Short mmCIF file of C-alpha atoms and ligand atoms in Angstrom, two decimals:
data_model
loop_
_atom_site.label_atom_id
_atom_site.label_comp_id
_atom_site.label_asym_id
_atom_site.label_seq_id
_atom_site.Cartn_x
_atom_site.Cartn_y
_atom_site.Cartn_z
CA MET A 1 0.00 0.00 0.00
CA ALA A 2 1.91 3.07 -1.23
CA THR A 3 -0.02 5.87 0.42
CA SER A 4 -3.01 6.14 2.70
CA PRO A 5 -5.81 8.15 1.03
CA VAL A 6 -7.66 10.50 3.36
CA VAL A 7 -11.25 11.74 3.30
CA PRO A 8 -10.77 15.56 3.27
CA GLU A 9 -13.97 16.43 5.25
CA LYS A 10 -13.07 14.18 8.18
CA ARG A 11 -10.62 16.45 10.03
CA PRO A 12 -9.09 15.73 13.46
CA PRO A 13 -9.41 18.38 16.24
CA GLU A 14 -5.71 19.25 15.90
CA GLU A 15 -4.35 19.87 12.37
CA LEU A 16 -0.84 18.94 11.22
CA ASN A 17 -0.67 21.54 8.43
CA ARG A 18 2.93 20.83 7.52
CA ALA A 19 5.21 18.23 6.04
CA VAL A 20 6.90 15.89 8.48
CA ILE A 21 10.03 14.10 7.28
CA PHE A 22 11.33 10.89 8.84
CA LEU A 23 15.08 10.61 8.36
CA GLY A 24 17.10 7.61 9.48
CA PRO A 25 18.91 4.46 8.33
CA PRO A 26 17.14 1.39 6.97
CA GLY A 27 15.25 -0.36 9.76
CA ALA A 28 15.30 2.65 12.10
CA GLY A 29 11.51 2.58 12.38
CA LYS A 30 10.54 5.33 9.91
CA GLY A 31 7.60 3.40 8.47
CA THR A 32 6.33 2.26 11.88
CA GLN A 33 6.28 5.81 13.28
CA ALA A 34 5.27 7.63 10.09
CA LYS A 35 2.13 5.51 9.72
CA GLN A 36 1.04 6.21 13.29
CA LEU A 37 1.62 9.93 13.01
CA ALA A 38 -0.24 10.15 9.70
CA ALA A 39 -3.19 8.18 11.13
CA LYS A 40 -3.35 10.48 14.17
CA PHE A 41 -3.64 13.62 12.01
CA LEU A 42 -5.63 12.00 9.18
CA VAL A 43 -3.04 12.97 6.60
CA PRO A 44 -1.37 10.78 3.94
CA HIS A 45 1.63 8.62 4.80
CA LEU A 46 3.95 8.96 1.81
CA SER A 47 6.53 6.22 1.63
CA THR A 48 8.65 6.50 -1.51
CA GLY A 49 9.82 2.92 -0.90
CA ASP A 50 6.19 1.69 -0.89
CA MET A 51 5.35 3.78 -3.98
CA LEU A 52 8.31 2.29 -5.84
CA ARG A 53 7.44 -1.26 -4.71
CA GLU A 54 3.87 -0.71 -5.93
CA ASN A 55 5.22 0.36 -9.32
CA VAL A 56 7.38 -2.78 -9.40
CA ALA A 57 4.39 -4.98 -8.50
CA GLN A 58 2.23 -3.36 -11.21
CA GLY A 59 4.99 -3.64 -13.82
CA THR A 60 4.94 0.07 -14.75
CA PRO A 61 7.87 1.59 -16.74
CA LEU A 62 9.03 3.30 -13.52
CA GLY A 63 8.84 -0.04 -11.68
CA ALA A 64 10.89 -1.75 -14.40
CA LYS A 65 13.66 0.85 -14.01
CA ALA A 66 13.55 0.83 -10.19
CA LYS A 67 13.42 -2.95 -9.60
CA PRO A 68 17.08 -3.93 -10.29
CA ILE A 69 18.34 -0.83 -8.47
CA MET A 70 16.29 -1.58 -5.35
CA GLU A 71 17.34 -5.23 -5.45
CA ARG A 72 20.97 -4.11 -5.30
CA GLY A 73 20.20 -1.90 -2.29
CA GLU A 74 21.06 1.31 -4.16
CA LEU A 75 19.08 4.54 -4.45
CA VAL A 76 16.75 5.08 -7.40
CA PRO A 77 17.86 8.18 -9.43
CA ASP A 78 16.52 11.53 -8.22
CA SER A 79 14.92 12.28 -11.60
CA LEU A 80 12.52 9.30 -11.22
CA VAL A 81 11.71 9.87 -7.56
CA LEU A 82 11.12 13.64 -7.76
CA LYS A 83 8.48 13.39 -10.48
CA MET A 84 6.64 10.69 -8.51
CA VAL A 85 6.71 12.77 -5.30
CA ARG A 86 5.62 15.99 -6.98
CA GLU A 87 2.57 14.31 -8.51
CA ARG A 88 1.63 12.80 -5.17
CA ILE A 89 1.83 15.88 -2.96
CA GLU A 90 -0.16 17.95 -5.44
CA ARG A 91 -3.24 15.79 -4.76
CA PRO A 92 -5.94 17.44 -2.59
CA ASP A 93 -5.57 14.98 0.30
CA CYS A 94 -2.17 16.58 1.02
CA TRP A 95 -3.64 20.05 1.63
CA HIS A 96 -3.59 19.61 5.43
CA GLY A 97 -0.08 18.18 5.55
CA PHE A 98 1.57 14.81 5.00
CA VAL A 99 4.20 12.52 6.46
CA PHE A 100 7.22 11.48 4.39
CA ASP A 101 8.89 8.15 5.05
CA GLY A 102 12.14 7.63 3.14
CA PHE A 103 12.10 10.97 1.31
CA PRO A 104 14.16 13.08 0.85
CA ARG A 105 17.22 10.85 0.63
CA THR A 106 19.76 13.07 -1.11
CA VAL A 107 20.64 16.74 -0.78
CA ALA A 108 19.25 17.33 -4.28
CA GLN A 109 15.91 15.78 -3.21
CA ALA A 110 15.85 17.98 -0.08
CA GLN A 111 16.52 21.14 -2.09
CA TYR A 112 13.79 20.25 -4.56
CA LEU A 113 11.35 19.54 -1.74
CA GLY A 114 12.17 22.87 -0.07
CA GLU A 115 11.21 24.72 -3.28
CA LEU A 116 8.09 22.60 -3.77
CA LEU A 117 6.85 23.31 -0.24
CA LYS A 118 7.42 27.04 -0.73
CA GLN A 119 5.55 27.01 -4.06
CA HIS A 120 2.57 25.31 -2.41
CA GLY A 121 2.52 27.67 0.59
CA PHE A 122 3.55 25.12 3.24
CA ARG A 123 5.47 26.19 6.32
CA ARG A 124 8.94 24.73 6.91
CA PRO A 125 8.97 20.95 7.51
CA LEU A 126 9.61 19.17 10.77
CA VAL A 127 12.45 16.67 10.40
CA ILE A 128 12.52 13.71 12.78
CA HIS A 129 15.94 12.08 12.84
CA LEU A 130 15.65 8.48 14.08
CA MET A 131 18.99 7.41 15.55
CA VAL A 132 19.76 3.75 16.09
CA ASP A 133 23.02 1.79 16.10
CA THR A 134 24.01 -0.77 13.48
CA ALA A 135 23.63 -3.82 15.75
CA LEU A 136 19.91 -3.13 16.18
CA ILE A 137 19.40 -2.35 12.50
CA LEU A 138 20.29 -5.87 11.38
CA ARG A 139 17.90 -7.43 13.91
CA ARG A 140 15.08 -5.12 12.85
CA ILE A 141 15.58 -5.60 9.12
CA THR A 142 16.06 -9.36 9.03
CA GLY A 143 13.14 -9.84 11.47
CA ARG A 144 10.72 -7.62 9.56
CA ARG A 145 7.67 -9.10 7.84
CA MET A 146 5.00 -7.07 6.00
CA CYS A 147 1.35 -7.81 5.32
CA LYS A 148 0.76 -8.29 1.59
CA VAL A 149 -2.75 -6.84 1.90
CA GLY A 150 -2.61 -3.78 4.21
CA GLY A 151 1.14 -3.21 4.58
CA GLU A 152 1.13 -3.64 8.39
CA ILE A 153 4.71 -4.11 9.68
CA TYR A 154 5.70 -6.90 12.10
CA ASN A 155 8.95 -8.14 13.56
CA LEU A 156 9.66 -11.78 14.32
CA TYR A 157 11.69 -10.80 17.41
CA ASP A 158 9.96 -7.70 18.77
CA ARG A 159 6.44 -7.64 17.31
CA PRO A 160 5.40 -11.10 16.15
CA PRO A 161 1.88 -11.67 14.75
CA LYS A 162 -0.60 -13.65 16.86
CA VAL A 163 -0.79 -16.36 14.17
CA GLU A 164 2.49 -17.22 12.45
CA GLY A 165 2.69 -15.82 8.90
CA ARG A 166 -0.70 -14.01 9.08
CA CYS A 167 -1.59 -10.35 9.70
CA ASP A 168 -3.51 -9.64 12.94
CA ASN A 169 -5.66 -7.02 11.16
CA ASP A 170 -6.83 -8.76 8.00
CA GLY A 171 -5.30 -12.25 7.95
CA GLY A 172 -3.14 -11.28 4.95
CA GLU A 173 0.02 -13.22 4.20
CA LEU A 174 3.18 -11.86 5.84
CA VAL A 175 6.17 -11.67 3.50
CA GLN A 176 9.80 -10.61 3.64
CA ARG A 177 10.94 -7.77 1.39
CA PRO A 178 13.51 -8.94 -1.21
CA ASP A 179 15.97 -6.25 -0.03
CA ASP A 180 15.68 -7.37 3.60
CA ARG A 181 17.94 -10.35 2.96
CA GLU A 182 21.11 -10.10 5.02
CA GLU A 183 23.43 -9.68 2.00
CA ILE A 184 21.53 -6.58 0.77
CA VAL A 185 21.65 -4.80 4.12
CA ALA A 186 25.32 -3.72 3.77
CA PRO A 187 24.82 -1.90 0.42
CA ARG A 188 21.67 -0.23 1.82
CA LEU A 189 23.61 1.01 4.83
CA HIS A 190 26.42 2.19 2.56
CA ALA A 191 23.95 4.15 0.41
CA TYR A 192 22.50 5.70 3.58
CA GLU A 193 25.89 6.78 4.93
CA LYS A 194 27.11 8.16 1.61
CA GLN A 195 24.01 9.81 0.16
CA THR A 196 21.44 10.33 2.91
CA GLU A 197 23.36 11.01 6.12
CA PRO A 198 24.56 14.43 4.81
CA LEU A 199 20.92 15.51 5.23
CA VAL A 200 21.39 15.42 9.01
CA ALA A 201 23.86 18.35 8.78
CA TYR A 202 21.73 19.99 6.06
CA TYR A 203 18.56 20.11 8.17
CA LYS A 204 20.48 20.89 11.37
CA ARG A 205 21.87 24.02 9.67
CA LEU A 206 18.32 25.03 8.78
CA GLY A 207 17.25 24.53 12.42
CA LEU A 208 14.62 21.92 11.47
CA LEU A 209 16.17 18.72 12.85
CA HIS A 210 14.89 16.89 15.94
CA ASP A 211 17.02 13.99 17.17
CA VAL A 212 15.10 11.00 18.50
CA ASP A 213 16.59 7.92 20.21
CA ALA A 214 15.04 5.20 18.05
CA SER A 215 16.56 2.31 20.01
CA LYS A 216 13.72 2.66 22.54
CA SER A 217 10.36 0.88 22.33
CA VAL A 218 7.83 1.92 19.68
CA ASP A 219 5.76 3.78 22.31
CA GLU A 220 8.75 5.59 23.79
CA VAL A 221 9.89 6.69 20.32
CA LYS A 222 6.38 7.92 19.61
CA GLN A 223 6.43 10.02 22.80
CA GLN A 224 9.71 11.65 21.76
CA ILE A 225 8.17 12.46 18.36
CA ASP A 226 5.10 14.02 20.02
CA ARG A 227 7.40 16.24 22.09
CA ALA A 228 9.36 17.28 18.98
CA LEU A 229 6.12 18.22 17.26
CA GLN A 230 5.05 20.36 20.22
CA GLN A 231 8.42 22.13 20.23
CA ALA A 232 8.19 22.79 16.48
CA ARG A 233 4.67 24.19 16.86
CA ALA A 234 5.87 26.54 19.62
CA LYS A 235 8.70 27.81 17.37
CA HIS A 236 7.01 28.23 13.99
P1 LIG B 1 12.47 2.12 1.90
O1 LIG B 1 11.28 1.29 1.74
O2 LIG B 1 12.30 3.55 2.25
O3 LIG B 1 13.43 1.39 2.94
P2 LIG B 1 14.48 1.94 4.03
O4 LIG B 1 14.74 3.39 4.09
O5 LIG B 1 15.66 1.09 3.80
O6 LIG B 1 13.77 1.77 5.35
P3 LIG B 1 13.04 0.52 5.84
O7 LIG B 1 11.67 0.46 5.23
O8 LIG B 1 13.93 -0.67 5.68
O9 LIG B 1 12.98 0.75 7.41
P4 LIG B 1 12.11 1.73 8.32
O10 LIG B 1 13.01 2.76 8.88
O11 LIG B 1 10.88 2.20 7.63
O12 LIG B 1 11.76 0.71 9.48
P5 LIG B 1 10.38 -0.02 9.86
O13 LIG B 1 9.45 0.94 10.53
O14 LIG B 1 9.86 -0.83 8.73
O15 LIG B 1 13.36 2.08 0.57
C1 LIG B 1 13.61 0.89 -0.11
C2 LIG B 1 14.39 1.19 -1.38
O16 LIG B 1 13.59 2.02 -2.25
C3 LIG B 1 15.69 1.95 -1.20
O17 LIG B 1 16.77 1.09 -0.89
C4 LIG B 1 15.84 2.62 -2.56
O18 LIG B 1 16.31 1.72 -3.53
C5 LIG B 1 14.40 2.99 -2.92
N1 LIG B 1 14.01 4.34 -2.47
C6 LIG B 1 13.02 4.64 -1.58
N2 LIG B 1 12.91 5.96 -1.42
C7 LIG B 1 13.85 6.53 -2.21
C8 LIG B 1 14.24 7.87 -2.45
N3 LIG B 1 13.65 8.89 -1.83
N4 LIG B 1 15.24 8.09 -3.33
C9 LIG B 1 15.86 7.07 -3.98
N5 LIG B 1 15.54 5.76 -3.78
C10 LIG B 1 14.54 5.49 -2.89
O19 LIG B 1 10.94 -0.99 11.02
C11 LIG B 1 11.86 -2.03 10.74
C12 LIG B 1 11.56 -3.22 11.66
O20 LIG B 1 11.84 -2.85 13.01
C13 LIG B 1 10.09 -3.69 11.65
O21 LIG B 1 10.06 -5.07 11.76
C14 LIG B 1 9.47 -3.01 12.89
O22 LIG B 1 8.41 -3.78 13.43
C15 LIG B 1 10.67 -2.97 13.83
N6 LIG B 1 10.65 -1.78 14.71
C16 LIG B 1 10.39 -0.49 14.34
N7 LIG B 1 10.51 0.33 15.40
C17 LIG B 1 10.86 -0.46 16.47
C18 LIG B 1 11.14 -0.19 17.83
N8 LIG B 1 11.11 1.07 18.32
N9 LIG B 1 11.47 -1.22 18.64
C19 LIG B 1 11.53 -2.50 18.15
N10 LIG B 1 11.28 -2.82 16.85
C20 LIG B 1 10.94 -1.80 16.02
#
C-alpha cells in the first residue's frame, strides 16, 4: 500500500498543516512511526519505498527501471523519484499536511522539496531524525515481515503476529521484502551513509532537525516524536 488516502472532510481536532520528514537508516523505524503519526492527524503517509514497490508490482515503466536498483540496495535516481513525489503531494488529500517516510534521501531531493513546499505555501517541515546503532538495525531488518494486503509491519523478534505468517488485522500473508535479505543490508547502509546522512547536517543548519533515540520501544519513540512536534509548533 503506497499511500493512505484521506477523506478531506473528516478532520481531526488538531491539524498537522505541515510536512513531516522521517530521516534515518534502513530499519530505524521510519515506516512504523510515520504511519502512526499520519493516522493520528488524518493525513497521507507517503513512503517513496512503498510507492516504488507498488510500481514494481504493477509492472509500470518506472517499476521496471527501479526494480534492479532496489534489489541491489542502491538509491533510485533523483529524476525518477522527484516526479513521482511531486505528482503525489499535489493531490488534494495533502492540503492539510503529509508525512514522508524515506524521502528526501539526497541533498538534491531535499533542495527540490524545499522549493516545492514554498511554491505550495507550506510552512517549513519538521524533520525527525531516528537514531539507532548498526547492531539493532540488522535485527530489525532481518526480522521484519510485512502484510501483503494492508502493509502492516511486524517483527519476528519484537512484534510477532498472533498467528504465524498471518496479519492480525486482516489475515493477509506476511512476507519478507527482497531487499531485507542479510546480503543486501550492507549496500543499503552504505547508500545511507554516503548519500542520505549528509541531510542530518543539512537540516540541522536550517534549524529543522529533531534527534530521536530510536533504540527505545515503539511507544517511547512515539512520545519523543510528540514532544518534537510540540516544540516545532511553539517555534514556527
Ligand atoms: P524504503 O522502503 O524507504 O526502505 P528503508 O529506508 O531502507 O527503510 P526501511 O523500510 O527498511 O525501514 P524503516 O526505517 O521504515 O523501518 P520499519 O518501521 O519498517 O526504501 C527501499 C528502497 O527504495 C531503497 O533502498 C531505494 O532503492 C528505494 N528508495 C526509496 N525511497 C527513495 C528515495 N527517496 N530516493 C531514492 N531511492 C529510494 O521498522 C523495521 C523493523 O523494526 C520492523 O520489523 C518493525 O516492526 C521494527 N521496529 C520499528 N521500530 C521499532 C522499535 N522502536 N522497537 C523495536 N522494533 C521496532
